[in-house]
GROMACS .gro file of C-alpha atoms in nm:
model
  402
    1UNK     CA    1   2.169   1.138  -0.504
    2UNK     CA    2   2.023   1.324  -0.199
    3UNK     CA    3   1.641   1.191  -0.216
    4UNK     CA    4   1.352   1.358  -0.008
    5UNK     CA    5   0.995   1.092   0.056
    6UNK     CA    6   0.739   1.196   0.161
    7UNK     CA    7   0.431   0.982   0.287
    8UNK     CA    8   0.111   1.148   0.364
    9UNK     CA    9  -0.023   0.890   0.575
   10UNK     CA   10   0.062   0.839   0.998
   11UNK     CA   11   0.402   0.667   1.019
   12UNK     CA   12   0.319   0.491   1.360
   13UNK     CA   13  -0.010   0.328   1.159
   14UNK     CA   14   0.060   0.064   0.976
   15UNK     CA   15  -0.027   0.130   0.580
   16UNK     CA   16   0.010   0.011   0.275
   17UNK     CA   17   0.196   0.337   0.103
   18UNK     CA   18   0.355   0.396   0.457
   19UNK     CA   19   0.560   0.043   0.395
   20UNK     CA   20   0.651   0.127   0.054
   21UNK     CA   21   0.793   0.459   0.150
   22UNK     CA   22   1.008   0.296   0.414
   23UNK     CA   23   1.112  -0.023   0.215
   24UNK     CA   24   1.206   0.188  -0.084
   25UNK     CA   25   1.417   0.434   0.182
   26UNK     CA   26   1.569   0.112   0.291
   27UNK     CA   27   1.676   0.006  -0.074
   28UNK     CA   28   1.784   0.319  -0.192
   29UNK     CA   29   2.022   0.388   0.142
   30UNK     CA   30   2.112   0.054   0.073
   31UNK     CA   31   2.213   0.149  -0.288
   32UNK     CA   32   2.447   0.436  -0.152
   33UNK     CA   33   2.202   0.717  -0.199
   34UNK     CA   34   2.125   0.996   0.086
   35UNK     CA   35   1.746   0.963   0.181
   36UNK     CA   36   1.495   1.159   0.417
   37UNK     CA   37   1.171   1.091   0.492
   38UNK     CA   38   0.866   1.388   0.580
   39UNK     CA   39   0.521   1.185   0.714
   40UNK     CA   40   0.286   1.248   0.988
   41UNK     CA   41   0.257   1.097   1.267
   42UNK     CA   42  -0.044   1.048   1.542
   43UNK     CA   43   0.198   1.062   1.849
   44UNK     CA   44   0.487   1.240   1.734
   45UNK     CA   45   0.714   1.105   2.032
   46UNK     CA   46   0.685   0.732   1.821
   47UNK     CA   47   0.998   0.551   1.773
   48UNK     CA   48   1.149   0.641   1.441
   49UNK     CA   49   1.496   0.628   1.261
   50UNK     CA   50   1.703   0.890   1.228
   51UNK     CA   51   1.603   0.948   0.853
   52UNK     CA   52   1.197   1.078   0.983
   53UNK     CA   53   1.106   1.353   1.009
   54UNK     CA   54   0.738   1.418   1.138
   55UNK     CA   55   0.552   1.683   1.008
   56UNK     CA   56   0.298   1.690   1.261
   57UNK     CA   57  -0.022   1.544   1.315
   58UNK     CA   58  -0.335   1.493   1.002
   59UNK     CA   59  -0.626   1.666   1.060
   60UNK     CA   60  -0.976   1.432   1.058
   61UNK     CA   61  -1.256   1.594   0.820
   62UNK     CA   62  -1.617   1.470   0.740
   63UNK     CA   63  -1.679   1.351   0.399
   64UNK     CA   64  -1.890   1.196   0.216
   65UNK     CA   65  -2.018   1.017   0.501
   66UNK     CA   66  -1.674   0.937   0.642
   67UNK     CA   67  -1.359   1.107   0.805
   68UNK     CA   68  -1.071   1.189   0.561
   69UNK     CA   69  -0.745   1.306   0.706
   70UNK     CA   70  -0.576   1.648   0.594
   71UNK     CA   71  -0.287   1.828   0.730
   72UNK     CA   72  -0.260   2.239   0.620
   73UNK     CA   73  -0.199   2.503   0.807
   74UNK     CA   74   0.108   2.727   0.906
   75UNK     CA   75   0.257   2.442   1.119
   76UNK     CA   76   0.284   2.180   0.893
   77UNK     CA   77   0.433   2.457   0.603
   78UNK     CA   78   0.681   2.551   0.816
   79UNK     CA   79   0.792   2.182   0.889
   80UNK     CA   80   0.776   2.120   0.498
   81UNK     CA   81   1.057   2.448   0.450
   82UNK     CA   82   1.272   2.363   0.717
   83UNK     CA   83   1.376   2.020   0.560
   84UNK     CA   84   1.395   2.157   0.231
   85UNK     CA   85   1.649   2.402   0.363
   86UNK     CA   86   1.793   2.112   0.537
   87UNK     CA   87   1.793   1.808   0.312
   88UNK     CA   88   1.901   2.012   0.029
   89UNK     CA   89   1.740   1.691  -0.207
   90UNK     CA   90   1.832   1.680  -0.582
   91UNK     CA   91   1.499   1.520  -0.629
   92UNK     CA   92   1.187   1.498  -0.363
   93UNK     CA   93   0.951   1.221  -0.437
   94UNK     CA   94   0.583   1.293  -0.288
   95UNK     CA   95   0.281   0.937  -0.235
   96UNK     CA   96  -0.048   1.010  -0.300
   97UNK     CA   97  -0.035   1.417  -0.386
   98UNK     CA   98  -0.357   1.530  -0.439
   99UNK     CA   99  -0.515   1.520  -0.127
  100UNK     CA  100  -0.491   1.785   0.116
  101UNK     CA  101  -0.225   1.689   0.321
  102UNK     CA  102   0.185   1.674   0.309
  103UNK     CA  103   0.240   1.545  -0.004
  104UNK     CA  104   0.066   1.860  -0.140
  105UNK     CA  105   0.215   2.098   0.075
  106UNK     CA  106   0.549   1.984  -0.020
  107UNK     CA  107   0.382   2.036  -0.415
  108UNK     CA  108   0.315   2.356  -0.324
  109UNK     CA  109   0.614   2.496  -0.116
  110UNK     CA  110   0.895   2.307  -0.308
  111UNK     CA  111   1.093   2.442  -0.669
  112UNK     CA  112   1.273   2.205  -0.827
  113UNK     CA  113   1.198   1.852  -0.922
  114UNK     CA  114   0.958   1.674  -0.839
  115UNK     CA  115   0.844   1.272  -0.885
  116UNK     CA  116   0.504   1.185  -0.786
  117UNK     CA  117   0.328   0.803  -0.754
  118UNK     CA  118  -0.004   0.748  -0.689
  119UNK     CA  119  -0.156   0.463  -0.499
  120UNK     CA  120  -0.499   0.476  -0.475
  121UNK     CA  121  -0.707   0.563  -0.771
  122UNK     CA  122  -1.036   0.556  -0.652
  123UNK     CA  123  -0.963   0.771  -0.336
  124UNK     CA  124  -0.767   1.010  -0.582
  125UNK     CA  125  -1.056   1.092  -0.783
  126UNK     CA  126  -1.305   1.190  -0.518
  127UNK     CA  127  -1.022   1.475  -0.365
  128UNK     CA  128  -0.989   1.579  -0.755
  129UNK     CA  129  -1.359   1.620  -0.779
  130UNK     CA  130  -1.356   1.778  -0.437
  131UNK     CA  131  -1.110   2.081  -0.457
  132UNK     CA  132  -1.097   2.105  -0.860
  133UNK     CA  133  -0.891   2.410  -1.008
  134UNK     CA  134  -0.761   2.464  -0.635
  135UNK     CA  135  -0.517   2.175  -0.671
  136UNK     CA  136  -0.435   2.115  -1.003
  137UNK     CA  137  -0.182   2.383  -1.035
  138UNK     CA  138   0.037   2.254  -0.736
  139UNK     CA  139   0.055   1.920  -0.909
  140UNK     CA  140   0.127   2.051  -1.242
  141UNK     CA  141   0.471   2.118  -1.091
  142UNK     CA  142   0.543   1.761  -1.080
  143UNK     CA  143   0.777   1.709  -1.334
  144UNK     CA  144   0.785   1.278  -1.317
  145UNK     CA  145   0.442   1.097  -1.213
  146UNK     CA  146   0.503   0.696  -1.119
  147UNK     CA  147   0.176   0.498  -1.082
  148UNK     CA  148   0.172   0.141  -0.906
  149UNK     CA  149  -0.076  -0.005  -1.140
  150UNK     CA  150  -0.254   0.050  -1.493
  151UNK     CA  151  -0.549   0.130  -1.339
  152UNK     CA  152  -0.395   0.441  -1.113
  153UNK     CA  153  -0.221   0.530  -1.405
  154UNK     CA  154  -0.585   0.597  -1.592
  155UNK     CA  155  -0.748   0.729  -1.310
  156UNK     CA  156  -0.447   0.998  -1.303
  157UNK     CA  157  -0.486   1.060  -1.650
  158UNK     CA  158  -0.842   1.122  -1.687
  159UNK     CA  159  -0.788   1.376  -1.424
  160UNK     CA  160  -0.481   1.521  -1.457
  161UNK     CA  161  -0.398   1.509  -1.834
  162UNK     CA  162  -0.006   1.424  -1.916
  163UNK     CA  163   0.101   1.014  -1.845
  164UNK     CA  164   0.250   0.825  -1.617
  165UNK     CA  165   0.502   0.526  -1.554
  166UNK     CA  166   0.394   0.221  -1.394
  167UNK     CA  167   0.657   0.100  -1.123
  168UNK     CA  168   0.401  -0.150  -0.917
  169UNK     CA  169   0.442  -0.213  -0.574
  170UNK     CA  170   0.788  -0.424  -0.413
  171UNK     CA  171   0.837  -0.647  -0.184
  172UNK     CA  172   1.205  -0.779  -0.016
  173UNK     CA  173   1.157  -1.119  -0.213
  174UNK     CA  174   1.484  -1.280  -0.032
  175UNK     CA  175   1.299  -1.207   0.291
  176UNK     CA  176   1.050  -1.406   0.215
  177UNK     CA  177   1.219  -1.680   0.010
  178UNK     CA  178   1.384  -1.832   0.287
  179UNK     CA  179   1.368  -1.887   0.647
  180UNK     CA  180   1.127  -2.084   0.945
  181UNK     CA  181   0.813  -2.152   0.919
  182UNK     CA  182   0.585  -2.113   1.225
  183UNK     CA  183   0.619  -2.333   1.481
  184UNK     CA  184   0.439  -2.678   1.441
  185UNK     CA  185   0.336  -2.565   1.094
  186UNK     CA  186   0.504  -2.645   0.792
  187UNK     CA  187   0.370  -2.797   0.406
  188UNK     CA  188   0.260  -3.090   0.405
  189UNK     CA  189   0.278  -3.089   0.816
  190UNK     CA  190  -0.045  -3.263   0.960
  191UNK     CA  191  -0.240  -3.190   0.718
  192UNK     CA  192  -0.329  -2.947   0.424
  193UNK     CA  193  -0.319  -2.556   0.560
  194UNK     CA  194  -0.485  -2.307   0.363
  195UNK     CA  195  -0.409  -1.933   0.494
  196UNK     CA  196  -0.602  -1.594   0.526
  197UNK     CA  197  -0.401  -1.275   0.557
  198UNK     CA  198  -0.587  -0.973   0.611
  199UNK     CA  199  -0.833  -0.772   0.855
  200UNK     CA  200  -1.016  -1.019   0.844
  201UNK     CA  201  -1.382  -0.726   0.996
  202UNK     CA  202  -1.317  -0.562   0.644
  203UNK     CA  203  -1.605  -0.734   0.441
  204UNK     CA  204  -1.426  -0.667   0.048
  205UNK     CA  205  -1.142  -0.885   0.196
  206UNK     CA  206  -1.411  -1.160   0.149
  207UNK     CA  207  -1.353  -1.412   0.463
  208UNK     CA  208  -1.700  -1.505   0.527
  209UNK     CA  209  -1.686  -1.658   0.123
  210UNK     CA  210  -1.348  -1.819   0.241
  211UNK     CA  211  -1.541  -2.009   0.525
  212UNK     CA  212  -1.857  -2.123   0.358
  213UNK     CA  213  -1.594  -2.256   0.088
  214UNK     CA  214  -1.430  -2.479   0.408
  215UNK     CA  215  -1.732  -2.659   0.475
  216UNK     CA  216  -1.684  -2.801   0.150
  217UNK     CA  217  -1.308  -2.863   0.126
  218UNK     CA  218  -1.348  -3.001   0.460
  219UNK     CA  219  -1.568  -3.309   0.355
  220UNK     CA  220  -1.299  -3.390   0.079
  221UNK     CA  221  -1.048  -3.320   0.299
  222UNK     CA  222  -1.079  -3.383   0.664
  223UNK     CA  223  -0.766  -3.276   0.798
  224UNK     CA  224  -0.763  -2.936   0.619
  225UNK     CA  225  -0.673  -2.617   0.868
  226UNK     CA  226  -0.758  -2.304   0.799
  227UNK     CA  227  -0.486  -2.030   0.901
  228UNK     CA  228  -0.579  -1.630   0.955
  229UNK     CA  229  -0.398  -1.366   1.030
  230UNK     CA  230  -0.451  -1.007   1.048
  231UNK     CA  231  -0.647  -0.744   1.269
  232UNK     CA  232  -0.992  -0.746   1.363
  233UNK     CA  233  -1.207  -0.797   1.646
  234UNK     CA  234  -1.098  -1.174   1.707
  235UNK     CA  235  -1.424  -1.301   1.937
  236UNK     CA  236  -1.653  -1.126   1.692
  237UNK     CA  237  -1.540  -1.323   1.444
  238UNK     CA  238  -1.509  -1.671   1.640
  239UNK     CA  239  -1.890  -1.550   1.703
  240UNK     CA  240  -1.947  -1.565   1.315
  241UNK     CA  241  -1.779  -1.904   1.217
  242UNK     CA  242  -2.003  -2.171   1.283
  243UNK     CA  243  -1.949  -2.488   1.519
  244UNK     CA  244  -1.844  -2.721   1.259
  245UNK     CA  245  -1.594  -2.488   1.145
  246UNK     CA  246  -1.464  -2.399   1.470
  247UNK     CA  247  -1.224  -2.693   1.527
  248UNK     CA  248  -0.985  -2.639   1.175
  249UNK     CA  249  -0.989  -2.289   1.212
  250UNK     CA  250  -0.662  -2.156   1.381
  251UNK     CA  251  -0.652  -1.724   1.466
  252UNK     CA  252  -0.300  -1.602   1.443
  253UNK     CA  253  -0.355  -1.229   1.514
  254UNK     CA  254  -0.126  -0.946   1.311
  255UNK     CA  255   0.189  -1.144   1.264
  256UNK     CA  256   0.543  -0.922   1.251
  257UNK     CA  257   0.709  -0.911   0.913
  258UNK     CA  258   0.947  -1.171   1.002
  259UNK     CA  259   0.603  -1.389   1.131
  260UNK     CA  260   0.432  -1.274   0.807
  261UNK     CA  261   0.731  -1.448   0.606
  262UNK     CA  262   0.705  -1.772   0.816
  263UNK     CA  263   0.349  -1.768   0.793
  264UNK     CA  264   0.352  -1.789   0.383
  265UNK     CA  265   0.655  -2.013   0.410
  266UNK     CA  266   0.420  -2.267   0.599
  267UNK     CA  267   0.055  -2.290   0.428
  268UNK     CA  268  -0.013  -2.534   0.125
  269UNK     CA  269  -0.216  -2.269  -0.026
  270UNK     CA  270  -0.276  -1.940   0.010
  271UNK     CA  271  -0.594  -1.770  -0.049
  272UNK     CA  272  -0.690  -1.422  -0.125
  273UNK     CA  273  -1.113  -1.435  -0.165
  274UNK     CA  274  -1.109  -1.015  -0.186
  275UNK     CA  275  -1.469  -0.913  -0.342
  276UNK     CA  276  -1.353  -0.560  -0.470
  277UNK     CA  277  -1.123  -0.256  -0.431
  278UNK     CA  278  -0.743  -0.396  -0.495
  279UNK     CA  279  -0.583  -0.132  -0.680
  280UNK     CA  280  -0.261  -0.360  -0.668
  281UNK     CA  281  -0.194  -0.722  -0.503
  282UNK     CA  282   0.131  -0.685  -0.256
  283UNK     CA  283   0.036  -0.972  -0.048
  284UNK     CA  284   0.045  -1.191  -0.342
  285UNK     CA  285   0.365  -1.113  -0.447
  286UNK     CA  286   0.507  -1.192  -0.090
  287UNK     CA  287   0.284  -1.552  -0.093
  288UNK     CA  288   0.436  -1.576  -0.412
  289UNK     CA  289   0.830  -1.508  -0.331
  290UNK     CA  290   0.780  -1.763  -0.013
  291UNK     CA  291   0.645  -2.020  -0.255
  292UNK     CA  292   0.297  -2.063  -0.155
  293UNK     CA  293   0.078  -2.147  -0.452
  294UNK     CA  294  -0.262  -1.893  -0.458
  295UNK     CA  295  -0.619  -1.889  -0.540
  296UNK     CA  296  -0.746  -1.553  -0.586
  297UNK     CA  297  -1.021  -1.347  -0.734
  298UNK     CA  298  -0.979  -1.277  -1.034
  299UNK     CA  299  -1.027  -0.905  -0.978
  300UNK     CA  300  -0.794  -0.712  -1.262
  301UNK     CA  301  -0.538  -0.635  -0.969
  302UNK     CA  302  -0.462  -0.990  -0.879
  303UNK     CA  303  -0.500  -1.076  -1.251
  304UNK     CA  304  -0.235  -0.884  -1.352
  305UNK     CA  305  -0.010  -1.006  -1.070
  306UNK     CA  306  -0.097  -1.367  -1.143
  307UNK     CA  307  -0.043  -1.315  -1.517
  308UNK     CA  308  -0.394  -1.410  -1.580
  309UNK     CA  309  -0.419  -1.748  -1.415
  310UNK     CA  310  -0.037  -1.855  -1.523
  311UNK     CA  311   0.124  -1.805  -1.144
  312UNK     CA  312  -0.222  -1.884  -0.975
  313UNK     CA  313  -0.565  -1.997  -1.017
  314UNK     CA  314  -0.801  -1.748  -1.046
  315UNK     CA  315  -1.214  -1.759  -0.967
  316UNK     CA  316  -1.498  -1.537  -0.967
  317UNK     CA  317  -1.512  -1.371  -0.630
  318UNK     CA  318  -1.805  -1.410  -0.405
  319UNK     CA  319  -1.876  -1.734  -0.527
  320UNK     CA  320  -1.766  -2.026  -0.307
  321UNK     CA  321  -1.844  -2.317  -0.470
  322UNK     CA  322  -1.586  -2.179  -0.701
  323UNK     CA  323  -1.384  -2.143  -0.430
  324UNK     CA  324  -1.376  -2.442  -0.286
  325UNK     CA  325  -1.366  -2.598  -0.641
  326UNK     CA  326  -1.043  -2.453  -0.671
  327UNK     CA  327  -0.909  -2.507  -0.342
  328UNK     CA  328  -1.030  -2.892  -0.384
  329UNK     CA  329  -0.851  -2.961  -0.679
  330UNK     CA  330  -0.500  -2.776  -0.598
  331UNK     CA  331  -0.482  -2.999  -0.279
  332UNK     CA  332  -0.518  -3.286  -0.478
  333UNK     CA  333  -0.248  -3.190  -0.659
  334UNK     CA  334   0.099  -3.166  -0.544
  335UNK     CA  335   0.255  -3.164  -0.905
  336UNK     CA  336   0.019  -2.856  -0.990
  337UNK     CA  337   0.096  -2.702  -0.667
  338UNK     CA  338   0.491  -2.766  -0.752
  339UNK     CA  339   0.421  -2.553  -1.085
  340UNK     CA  340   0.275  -2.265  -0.947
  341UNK     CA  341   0.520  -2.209  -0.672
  342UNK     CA  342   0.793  -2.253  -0.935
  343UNK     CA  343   0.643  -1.996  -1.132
  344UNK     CA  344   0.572  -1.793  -0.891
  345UNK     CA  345   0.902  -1.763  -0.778
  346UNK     CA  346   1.031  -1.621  -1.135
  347UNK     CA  347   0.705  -1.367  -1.110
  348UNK     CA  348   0.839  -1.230  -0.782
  349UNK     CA  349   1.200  -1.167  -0.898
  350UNK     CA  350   1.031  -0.908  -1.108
  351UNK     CA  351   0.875  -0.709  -0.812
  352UNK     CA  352   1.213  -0.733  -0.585
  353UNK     CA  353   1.303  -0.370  -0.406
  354UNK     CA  354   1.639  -0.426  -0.612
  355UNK     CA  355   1.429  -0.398  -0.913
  356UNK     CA  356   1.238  -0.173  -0.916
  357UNK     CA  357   1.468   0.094  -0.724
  358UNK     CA  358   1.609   0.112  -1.012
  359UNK     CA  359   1.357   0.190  -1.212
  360UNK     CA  360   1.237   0.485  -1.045
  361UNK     CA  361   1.579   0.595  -0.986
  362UNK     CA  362   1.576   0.644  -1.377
  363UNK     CA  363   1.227   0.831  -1.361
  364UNK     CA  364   1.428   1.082  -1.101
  365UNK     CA  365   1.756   1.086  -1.355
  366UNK     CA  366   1.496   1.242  -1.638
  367UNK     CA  367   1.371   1.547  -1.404
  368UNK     CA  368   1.685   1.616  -1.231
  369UNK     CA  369   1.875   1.883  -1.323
  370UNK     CA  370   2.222   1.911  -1.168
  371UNK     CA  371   2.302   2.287  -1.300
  372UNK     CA  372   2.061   2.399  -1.118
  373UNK     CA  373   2.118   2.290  -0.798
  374UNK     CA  374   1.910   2.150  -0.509
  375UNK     CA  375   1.526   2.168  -0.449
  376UNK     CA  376   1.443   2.477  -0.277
  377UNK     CA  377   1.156   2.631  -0.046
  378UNK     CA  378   0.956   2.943  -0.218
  379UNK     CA  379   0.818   3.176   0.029
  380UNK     CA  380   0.473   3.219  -0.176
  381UNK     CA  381   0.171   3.252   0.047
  382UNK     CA  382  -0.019   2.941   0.057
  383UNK     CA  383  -0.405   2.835   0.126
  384UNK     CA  384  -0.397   2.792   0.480
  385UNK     CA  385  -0.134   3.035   0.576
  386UNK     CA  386  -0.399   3.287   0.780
  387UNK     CA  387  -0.634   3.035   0.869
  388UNK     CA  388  -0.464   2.706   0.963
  389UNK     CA  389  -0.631   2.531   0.656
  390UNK     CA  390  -0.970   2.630   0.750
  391UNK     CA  391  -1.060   2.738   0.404
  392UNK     CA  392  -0.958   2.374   0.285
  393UNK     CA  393  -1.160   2.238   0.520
  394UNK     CA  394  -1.425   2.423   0.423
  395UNK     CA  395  -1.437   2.333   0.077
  396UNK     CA  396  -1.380   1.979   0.120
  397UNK     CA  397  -1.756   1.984   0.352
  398UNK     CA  398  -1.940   2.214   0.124
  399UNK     CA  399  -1.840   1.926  -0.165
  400UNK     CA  400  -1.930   1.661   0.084
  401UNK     CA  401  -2.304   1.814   0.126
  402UNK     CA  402  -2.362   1.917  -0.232
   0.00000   0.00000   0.00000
């Protein structure tokens, strides 16, 4: 098949939807099929394969007390025809449509099929509320919707009427199976290791609940390190963690993917203390595919993942005697620990590129029509043609204040 992705989110910043676009390129080249990417990008001279193409810059807005990007405007339309002409896609398969930006253009501009998925729910609703009866006809044209978890799949319902297929989130699970670990770390290496990954500024990821549980699995266990990785300001938070944490707590920094992988591969345990807003758990699948047996919160993302406490342990989040309960009583338990990474292995399988490729390759086999022919650009008039998306951007504030 000749497939057309498009991501509306800066390819040069890294993103959650921007690496499943590219790792579900990857898989489906891999499988033999012809695939082209349209995203953003915030410096369009960034390194990219030959399979991007950028559609120009996103456009920062004010609302509802923060900046949301959009990208309209004659530019950006123009981009979005010219590789429809080009890529001349049997299917084209937009992330996150409803907001203003090239998803929707592509909703708007394109005839012929097209397969939606959307990511975040809760961001998804406020642009619904926001632009209303503008939108919805542009995304009644998509003809197969894909969300990556039951609750993005009722948030798109509620507002958008019809249903849609859940096809969660992949990871490369053979990446992450198998390899190093990071130097001078390893299970069962000098001591227990418990690891952090995330931006670790970013209170819902819940870090500061992950350290007051230490001080606790410290006294039981001496020799416990704790491992984090991930962006943030790294001497504001050496600032925050107190003295008698400061000596079995190690800072990696972002790690690579290949560093990510090893860094999985080497703790004992891996916790995820997030207070709120998961709409899906990727992180735990990859802790899970490189063995690492997890305590999480039992927030209905990581639930669901987790298979309710069968793959991991589960606890209330913002509570760190829980926590460190938990944490406690897996390191005491090597047979326990042995079990969960086990079963956490067969979980992952499920959640492998491979798989689920497949899956929404058969969503695209239902809309596709060979007989008649490839996606196409129409030449209707668009919001945004005259004004270079002023009037969206309008409408978006006026929401905003009212």
């Amino acid at each position: 098949m000749r497939i057309g992705l498009v991501c509306p989110y800066q390819w040069d910043v890294p993103g959650g939807v921007q690496y499943h676009v590219r790792d579900l390129a990857r898989t489906l080249r891999g499988m033999g099929h012809y695939v082209e990417v349209l995203a953003p990008a915030e410096h369009e001279d960034s390194p990219a394969d030959d399979n991007v193409t950028f559609a120009g810059r996103t456009l920062p807005v004010p609302y509802n007390g923060s900046m949301a990007s959009i990208q309209f405007g004659p530019l950006s339309a123009a981009r979005v025809r010219r590789w429809l002409r080009e890529g001349r896609f049997d299917v084209v398969h937009v992330h996150e449509p409803a907001p203003p930006s090239v998803s929707l253009l592509v909703c708007m501009i394109a005839d012929g099929p097209i397969v939606a998925t959307f990511h975040a729910a809760t961001i998804r609703s406020k642009w619904l509320a926001a632009l209303g009866p503008m939108v919805r006809p542009w995304l009644e044209r998509i003809s197969g919707r894909i969300a990556v978890s039951d609750f993005a799949r009722r948030v798109q319902v509620e507002h958008l009427g019809g249903d849609a297929v859940i096809i969660p989130n992949g990871v490369h699970v053979a990446a992450f199976a198998s390899g190093p670990t990071l130097p001078g770390l390893g299970r069962g290496v000098d001591g227990p290791t418990i690891g952090f990954l995330g931006r670790f500024d970013e209170p819902r990821k819940g870090l500061p609940v992950l350290l007051e549980a230490m001080r606790t699995v410290l006294r039981r266990h001496p020799g416990a390190r704790l491992l984090i990785a991930g962006r943030g300001d790294a001497d504001e938070l050496w600032a925050r963690i107190g003295a008698d944490l400061r000596a079995s707590v190690s800072l990696l920094g972002e790690l690579s993917e290949e560093d990510k992988g090893a860094f999985l591969r080497s703790v004992d345990v891996y916790c995820a203390p997030n207070l709120l807003g998961e709409s899906f758990g990727v992180v735990l699948i990859e802790a899970l595919a490189a063995g690492a047996p997890i305590v999480a919160s039992d927030l209905d993302a990581f639930k669901r993942v987790l298979e309710d406490g069968a793959a991991g342990v589960l606890v209330p989040p913002g509570n760190a005697a829980a926590l460190a309960g938990a944490l406690c009583a897996l390191l005491d338990d090597p047979g326990r620990r042995a079990a969960l990474s086990a079963r956490g292995a067969e979980v992952a399988a499920g959640y492998d590129w491979e798989v689920l490729a497949r899956r929404i390759l058969a969503v695209y086999e239902t809309v596709v029509v060979p007989e008649l022919g490839p996606v196409v650009a129409g030449e209707e008039e668009l919001p945004g043609d005259a004004d270079d998306g002023r009037s969206v951007r309008s409408a978006l504030r006026r929401r905003g204040q009212g």
